[in-house]
PDB file of C-alpha atoms in Angstrom:
ATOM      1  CA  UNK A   1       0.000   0.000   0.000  1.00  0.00           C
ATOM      2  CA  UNK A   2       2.918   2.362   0.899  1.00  0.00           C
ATOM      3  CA  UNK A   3       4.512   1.758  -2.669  1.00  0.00           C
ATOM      4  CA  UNK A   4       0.925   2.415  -4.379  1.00  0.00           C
ATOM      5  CA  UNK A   5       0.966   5.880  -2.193  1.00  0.00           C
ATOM      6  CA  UNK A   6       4.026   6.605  -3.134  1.00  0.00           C
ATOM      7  CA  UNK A   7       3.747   6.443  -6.578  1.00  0.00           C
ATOM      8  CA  UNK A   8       0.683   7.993  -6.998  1.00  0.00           C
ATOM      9  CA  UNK A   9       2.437  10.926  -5.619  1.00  0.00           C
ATOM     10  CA  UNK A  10       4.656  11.253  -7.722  1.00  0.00           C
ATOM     11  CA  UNK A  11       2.505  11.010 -10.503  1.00  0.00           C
ATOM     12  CA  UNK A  12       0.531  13.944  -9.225  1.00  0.00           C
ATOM     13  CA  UNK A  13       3.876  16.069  -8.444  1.00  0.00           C
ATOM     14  CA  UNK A  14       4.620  15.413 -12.168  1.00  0.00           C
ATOM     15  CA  UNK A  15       1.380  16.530 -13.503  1.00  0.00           C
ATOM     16  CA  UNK A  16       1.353  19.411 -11.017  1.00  0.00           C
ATOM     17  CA  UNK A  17       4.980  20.281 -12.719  1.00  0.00           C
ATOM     18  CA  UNK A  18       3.320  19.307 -15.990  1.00  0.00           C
ATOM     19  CA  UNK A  19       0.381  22.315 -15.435  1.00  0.00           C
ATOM     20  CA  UNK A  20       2.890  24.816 -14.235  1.00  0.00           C
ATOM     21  CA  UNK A  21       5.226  25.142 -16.753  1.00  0.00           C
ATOM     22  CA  UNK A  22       2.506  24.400 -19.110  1.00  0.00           C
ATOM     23  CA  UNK A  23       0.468  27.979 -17.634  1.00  0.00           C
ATOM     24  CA  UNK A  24       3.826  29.487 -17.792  1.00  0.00           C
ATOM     25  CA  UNK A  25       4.140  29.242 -21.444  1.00  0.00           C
ATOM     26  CA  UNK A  26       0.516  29.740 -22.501  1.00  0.00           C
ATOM     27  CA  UNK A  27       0.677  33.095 -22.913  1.00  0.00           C
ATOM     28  CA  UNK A  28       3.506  32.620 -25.918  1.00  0.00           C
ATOM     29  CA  UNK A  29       4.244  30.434 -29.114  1.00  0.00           C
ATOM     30  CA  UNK A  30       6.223  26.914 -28.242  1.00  0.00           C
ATOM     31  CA  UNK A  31       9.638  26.990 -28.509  1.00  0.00           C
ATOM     32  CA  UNK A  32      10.681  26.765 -32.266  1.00  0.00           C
ATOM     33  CA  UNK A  33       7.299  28.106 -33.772  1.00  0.00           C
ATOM     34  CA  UNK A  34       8.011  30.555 -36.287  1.00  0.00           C
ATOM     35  CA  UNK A  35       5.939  32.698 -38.515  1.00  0.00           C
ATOM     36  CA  UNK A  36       7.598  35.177 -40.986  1.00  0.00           C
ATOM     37  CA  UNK A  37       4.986  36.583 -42.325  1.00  0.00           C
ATOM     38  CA  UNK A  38       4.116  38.087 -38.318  1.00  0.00           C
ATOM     39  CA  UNK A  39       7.733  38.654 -36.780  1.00  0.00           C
ATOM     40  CA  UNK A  40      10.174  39.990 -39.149  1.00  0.00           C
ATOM     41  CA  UNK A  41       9.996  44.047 -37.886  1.00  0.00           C
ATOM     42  CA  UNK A  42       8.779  46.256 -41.027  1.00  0.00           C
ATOM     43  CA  UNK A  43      12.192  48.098 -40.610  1.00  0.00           C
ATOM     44  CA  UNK A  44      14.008  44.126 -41.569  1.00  0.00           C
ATOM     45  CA  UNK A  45      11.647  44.373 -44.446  1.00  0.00           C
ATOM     46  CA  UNK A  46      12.637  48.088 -45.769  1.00  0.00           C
ATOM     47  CA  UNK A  47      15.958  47.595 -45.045  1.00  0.00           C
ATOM     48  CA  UNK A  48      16.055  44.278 -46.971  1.00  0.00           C
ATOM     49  CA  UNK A  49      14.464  46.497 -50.194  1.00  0.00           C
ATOM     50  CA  UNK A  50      10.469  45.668 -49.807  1.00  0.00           C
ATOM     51  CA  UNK A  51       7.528  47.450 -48.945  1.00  0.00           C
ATOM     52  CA  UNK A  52       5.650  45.377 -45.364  1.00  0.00           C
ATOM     53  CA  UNK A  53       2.741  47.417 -46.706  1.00  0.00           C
ATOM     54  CA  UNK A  54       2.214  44.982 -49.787  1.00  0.00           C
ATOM     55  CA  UNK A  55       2.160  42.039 -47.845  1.00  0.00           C
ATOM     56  CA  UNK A  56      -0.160  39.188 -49.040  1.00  0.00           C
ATOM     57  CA  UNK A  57      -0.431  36.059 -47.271  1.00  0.00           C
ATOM     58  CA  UNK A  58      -0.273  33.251 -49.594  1.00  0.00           C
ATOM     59  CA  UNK A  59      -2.295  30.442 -48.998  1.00  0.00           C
ATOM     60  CA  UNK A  60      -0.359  26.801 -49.055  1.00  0.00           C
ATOM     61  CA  UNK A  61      -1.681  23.095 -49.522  1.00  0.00           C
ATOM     62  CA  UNK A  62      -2.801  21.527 -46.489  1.00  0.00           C
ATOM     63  CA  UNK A  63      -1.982  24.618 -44.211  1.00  0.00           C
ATOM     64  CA  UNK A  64       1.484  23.018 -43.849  1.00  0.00           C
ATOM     65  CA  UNK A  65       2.915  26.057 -44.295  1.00  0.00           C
ATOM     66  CA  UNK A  66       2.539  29.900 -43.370  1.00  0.00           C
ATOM     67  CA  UNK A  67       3.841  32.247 -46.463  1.00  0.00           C
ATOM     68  CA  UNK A  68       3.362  35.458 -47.688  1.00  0.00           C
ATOM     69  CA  UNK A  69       4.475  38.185 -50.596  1.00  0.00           C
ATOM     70  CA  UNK A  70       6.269  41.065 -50.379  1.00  0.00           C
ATOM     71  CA  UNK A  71       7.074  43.780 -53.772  1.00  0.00           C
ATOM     72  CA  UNK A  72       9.744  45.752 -53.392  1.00  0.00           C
ATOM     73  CA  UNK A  73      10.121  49.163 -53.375  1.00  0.00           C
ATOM     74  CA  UNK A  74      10.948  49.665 -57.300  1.00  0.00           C
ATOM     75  CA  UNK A  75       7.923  47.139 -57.856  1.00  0.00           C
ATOM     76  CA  UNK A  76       9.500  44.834 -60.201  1.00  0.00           C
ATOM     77  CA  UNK A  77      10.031  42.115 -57.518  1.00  0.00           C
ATOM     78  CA  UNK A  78       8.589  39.922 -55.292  1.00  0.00           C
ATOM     79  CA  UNK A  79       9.777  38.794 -51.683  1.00  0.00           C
ATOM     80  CA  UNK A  80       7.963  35.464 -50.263  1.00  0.00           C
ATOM     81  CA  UNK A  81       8.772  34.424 -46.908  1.00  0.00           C
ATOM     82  CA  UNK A  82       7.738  30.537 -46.400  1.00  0.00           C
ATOM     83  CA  UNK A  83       8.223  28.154 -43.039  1.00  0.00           C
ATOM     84  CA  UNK A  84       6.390  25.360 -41.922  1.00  0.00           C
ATOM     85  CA  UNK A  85       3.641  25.810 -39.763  1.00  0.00           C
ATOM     86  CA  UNK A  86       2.543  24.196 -36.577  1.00  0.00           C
ATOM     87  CA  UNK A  87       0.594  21.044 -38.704  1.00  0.00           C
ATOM     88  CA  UNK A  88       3.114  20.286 -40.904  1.00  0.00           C
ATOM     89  CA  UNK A  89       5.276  17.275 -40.517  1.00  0.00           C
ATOM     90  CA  UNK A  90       8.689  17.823 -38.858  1.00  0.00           C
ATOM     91  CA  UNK A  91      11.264  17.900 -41.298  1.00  0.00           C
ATOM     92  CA  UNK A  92      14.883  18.722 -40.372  1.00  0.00           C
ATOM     93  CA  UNK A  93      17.212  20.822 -42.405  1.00  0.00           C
ATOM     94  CA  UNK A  94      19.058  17.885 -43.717  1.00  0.00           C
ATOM     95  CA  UNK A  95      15.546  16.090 -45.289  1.00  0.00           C
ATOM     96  CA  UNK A  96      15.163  19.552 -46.918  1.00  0.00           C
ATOM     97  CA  UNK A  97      18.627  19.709 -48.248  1.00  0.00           C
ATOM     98  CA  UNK A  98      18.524  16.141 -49.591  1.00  0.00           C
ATOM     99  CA  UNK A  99      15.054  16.961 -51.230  1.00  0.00           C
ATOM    100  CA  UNK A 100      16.336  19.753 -53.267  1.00  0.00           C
ATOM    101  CA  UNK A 101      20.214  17.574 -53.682  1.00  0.00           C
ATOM    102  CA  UNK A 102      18.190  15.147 -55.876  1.00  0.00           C
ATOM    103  CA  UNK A 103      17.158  17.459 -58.392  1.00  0.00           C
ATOM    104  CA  UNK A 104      20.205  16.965 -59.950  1.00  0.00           C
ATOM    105  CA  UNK A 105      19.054  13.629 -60.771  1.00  0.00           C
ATOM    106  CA  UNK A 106      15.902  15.400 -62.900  1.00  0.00           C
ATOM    107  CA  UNK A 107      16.619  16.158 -66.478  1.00  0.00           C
ATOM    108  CA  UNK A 108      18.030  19.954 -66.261  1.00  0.00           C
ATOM    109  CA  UNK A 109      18.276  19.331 -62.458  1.00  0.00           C
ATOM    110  CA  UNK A 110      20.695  21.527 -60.555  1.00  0.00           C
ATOM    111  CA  UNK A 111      22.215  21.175 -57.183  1.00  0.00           C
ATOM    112  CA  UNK A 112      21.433  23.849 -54.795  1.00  0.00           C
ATOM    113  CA  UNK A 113      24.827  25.473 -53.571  1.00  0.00           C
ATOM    114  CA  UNK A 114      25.783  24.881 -50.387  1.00  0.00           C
ATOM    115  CA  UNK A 115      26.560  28.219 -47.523  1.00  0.00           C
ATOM    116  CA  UNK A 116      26.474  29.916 -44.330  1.00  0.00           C
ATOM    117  CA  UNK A 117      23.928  32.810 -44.078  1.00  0.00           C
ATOM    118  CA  UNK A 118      25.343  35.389 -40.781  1.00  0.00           C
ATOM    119  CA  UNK A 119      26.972  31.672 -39.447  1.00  0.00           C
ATOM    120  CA  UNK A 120      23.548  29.888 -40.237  1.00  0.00           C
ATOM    121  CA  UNK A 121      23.560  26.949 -42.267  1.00  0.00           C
ATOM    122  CA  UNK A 122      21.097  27.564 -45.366  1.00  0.00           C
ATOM    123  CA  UNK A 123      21.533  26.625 -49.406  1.00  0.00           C
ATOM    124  CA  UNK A 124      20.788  28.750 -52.480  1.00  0.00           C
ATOM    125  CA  UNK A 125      18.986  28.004 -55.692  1.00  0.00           C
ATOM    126  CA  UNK A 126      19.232  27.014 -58.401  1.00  0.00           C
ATOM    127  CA  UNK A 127      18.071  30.190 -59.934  1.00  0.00           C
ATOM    128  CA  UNK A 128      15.608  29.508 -62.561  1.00  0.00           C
ATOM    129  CA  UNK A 129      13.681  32.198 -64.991  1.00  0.00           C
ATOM    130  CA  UNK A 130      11.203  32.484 -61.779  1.00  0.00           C
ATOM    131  CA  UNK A 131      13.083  33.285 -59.460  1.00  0.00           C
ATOM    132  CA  UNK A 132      16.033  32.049 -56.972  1.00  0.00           C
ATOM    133  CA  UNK A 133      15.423  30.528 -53.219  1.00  0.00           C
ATOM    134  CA  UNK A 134      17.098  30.898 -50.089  1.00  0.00           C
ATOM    135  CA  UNK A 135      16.732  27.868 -47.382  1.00  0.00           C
ATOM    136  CA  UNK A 136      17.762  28.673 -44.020  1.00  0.00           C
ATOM    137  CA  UNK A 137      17.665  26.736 -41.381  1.00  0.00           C
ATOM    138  CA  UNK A 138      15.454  26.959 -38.342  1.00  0.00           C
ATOM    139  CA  UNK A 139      14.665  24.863 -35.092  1.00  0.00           C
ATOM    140  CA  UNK A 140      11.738  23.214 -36.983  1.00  0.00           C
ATOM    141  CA  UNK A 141      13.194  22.707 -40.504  1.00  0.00           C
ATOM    142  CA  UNK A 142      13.511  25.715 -43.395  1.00  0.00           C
ATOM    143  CA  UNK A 143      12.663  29.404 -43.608  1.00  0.00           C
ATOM    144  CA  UNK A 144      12.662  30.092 -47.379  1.00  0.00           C
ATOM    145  CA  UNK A 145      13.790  33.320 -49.057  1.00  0.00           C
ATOM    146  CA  UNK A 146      12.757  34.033 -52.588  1.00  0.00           C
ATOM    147  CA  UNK A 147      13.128  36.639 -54.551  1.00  0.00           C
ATOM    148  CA  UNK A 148      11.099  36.718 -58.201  1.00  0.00           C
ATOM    149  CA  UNK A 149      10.686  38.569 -61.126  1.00  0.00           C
ATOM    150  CA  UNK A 150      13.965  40.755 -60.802  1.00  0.00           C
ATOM    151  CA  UNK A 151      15.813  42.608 -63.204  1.00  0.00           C
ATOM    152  CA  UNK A 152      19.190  40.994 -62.724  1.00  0.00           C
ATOM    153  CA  UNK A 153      20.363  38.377 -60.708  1.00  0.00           C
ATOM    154  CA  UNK A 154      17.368  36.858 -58.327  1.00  0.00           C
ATOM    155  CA  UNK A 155      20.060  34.931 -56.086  1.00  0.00           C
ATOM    156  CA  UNK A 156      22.054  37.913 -54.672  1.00  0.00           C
ATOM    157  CA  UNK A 157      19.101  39.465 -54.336  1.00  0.00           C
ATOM    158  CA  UNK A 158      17.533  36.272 -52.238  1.00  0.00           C
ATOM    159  CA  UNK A 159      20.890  35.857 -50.593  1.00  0.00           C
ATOM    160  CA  UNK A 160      20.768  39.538 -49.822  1.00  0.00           C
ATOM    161  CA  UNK A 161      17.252  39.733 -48.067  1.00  0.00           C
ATOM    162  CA  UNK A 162      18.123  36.449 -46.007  1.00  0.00           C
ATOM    163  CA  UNK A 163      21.209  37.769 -44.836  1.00  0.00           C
ATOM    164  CA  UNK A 164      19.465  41.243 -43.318  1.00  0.00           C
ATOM    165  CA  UNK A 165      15.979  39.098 -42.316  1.00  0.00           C
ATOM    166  CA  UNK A 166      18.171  36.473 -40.608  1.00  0.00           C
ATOM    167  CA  UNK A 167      18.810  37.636 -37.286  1.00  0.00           C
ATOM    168  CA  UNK A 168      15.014  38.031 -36.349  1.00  0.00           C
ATOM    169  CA  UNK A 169      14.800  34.139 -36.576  1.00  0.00           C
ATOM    170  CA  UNK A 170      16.996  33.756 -33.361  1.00  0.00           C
ATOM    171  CA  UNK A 171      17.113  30.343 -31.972  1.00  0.00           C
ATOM    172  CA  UNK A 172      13.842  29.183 -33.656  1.00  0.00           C
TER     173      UNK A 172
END
C-alpha cells in the first residue's frame, strides 16, 4: 500500500509540474514556432528592399505552411517568406537539403549550392527564370527566401534579403 501511495504521488507532483510550466508558457508560441509573415519588424523588411505594406499572405496546400508576398520598393520584384507551420510534418534541415540535392538527378536538375547565411547553415537556388530561393535553417526545418521577377540576378538578391531578415529568426 505504501509503494501504491508513493507512486501515486509522484505522478501527481509530475502533472502538477506538468500544469505549471505548461500555464507558464501559454501566454507565448512553443519553442521553435516561427511565422515570418508576423515577426520579421517592417524596418528588416525596408531595409532588406520591400515594402511590409504589400504584404499578401499566400495560402499553401494543407496549411502546412505559413507564407506570404512582399514587392519591393521599385515594384519589379517579389519577396515570399515561407516556413512550416505548426501542422506540418517535422522535417529537419538535412531532409530539406537532400530533397532539393536530388534534383540533380531530374533532367536539367541543378544542385542547390551549399553556404552559411550570418553563421547559419542555409543553401541557395538554383536560380531559374522564376526566381532564386534561399533555405535557411530553423529549429523546426527551413525558412525560405525568394526573390522573383527581378531585373538581374534573383540569387544575390535572395541571398541579400536572407542575410538582413536572418537575425530576427533567433534560436527558432
Amino acid at each position: 500500500m505504501r509503494v501504491r501511495k508513493n507512486l501515486v504521488g509522484l505522478i501527481v507532483a509530475g502533472l502538477a509540474v506538468g500544469v505549471v510550466g505548461g500555464c507558464a508558457g501559454s501566454e507565448s508560441r512553443p519553442a521553435g514556432m516561427f511565422d515570418p509573415c508576423q515577426e520579421f519588424s517592417k524596418s528588416a523588411l525596408r531595409s532588406a528592399g520591400y515594402d511590409p505594406e504589400t504584404r499578401k499572405d499566400v495560402p499553401t496546400i494543407g496549411d502546412y505552411s505559413v507564407k506570404c508576398q512582399f514587392t519591393s520598393f521599385s515594384g519589379h520584384e517579389t519577396l515570399s517568406l515561407e516556413h512550416p507551420s505548426v501542422v506540418a510534418p517535422v522535417r529537419s534541415y538535412e531532409a530539406y537539403l537532400a530533397a532539393a540535392q536530388s534534383a540533380v538527378n531530374r533532367p536539367g536538375g541543378q544542385a542547390p549550392t551549399v553556404t552559411k547565411i550570418n553563421g547559419r547553415d542555409a543553401y541557395v537556388g538554383p536560380e531559374t527564370i522564376l526566381g532564386c530561393t534561399v533555405s535557411l535553417r530553423t529549429a523546426t526545418g527551413v525558412m525560405t527566401v525568394e526573390v522573383a521577377y527581378a531585373n538581374g540576378n534573383t540569387c544575390v538578391g535572395a541571398q541579400n534579403a536572407a542575410a538582413i531578415l536572418e537575425p530576427g529568426i533567433g534560436t527558432r
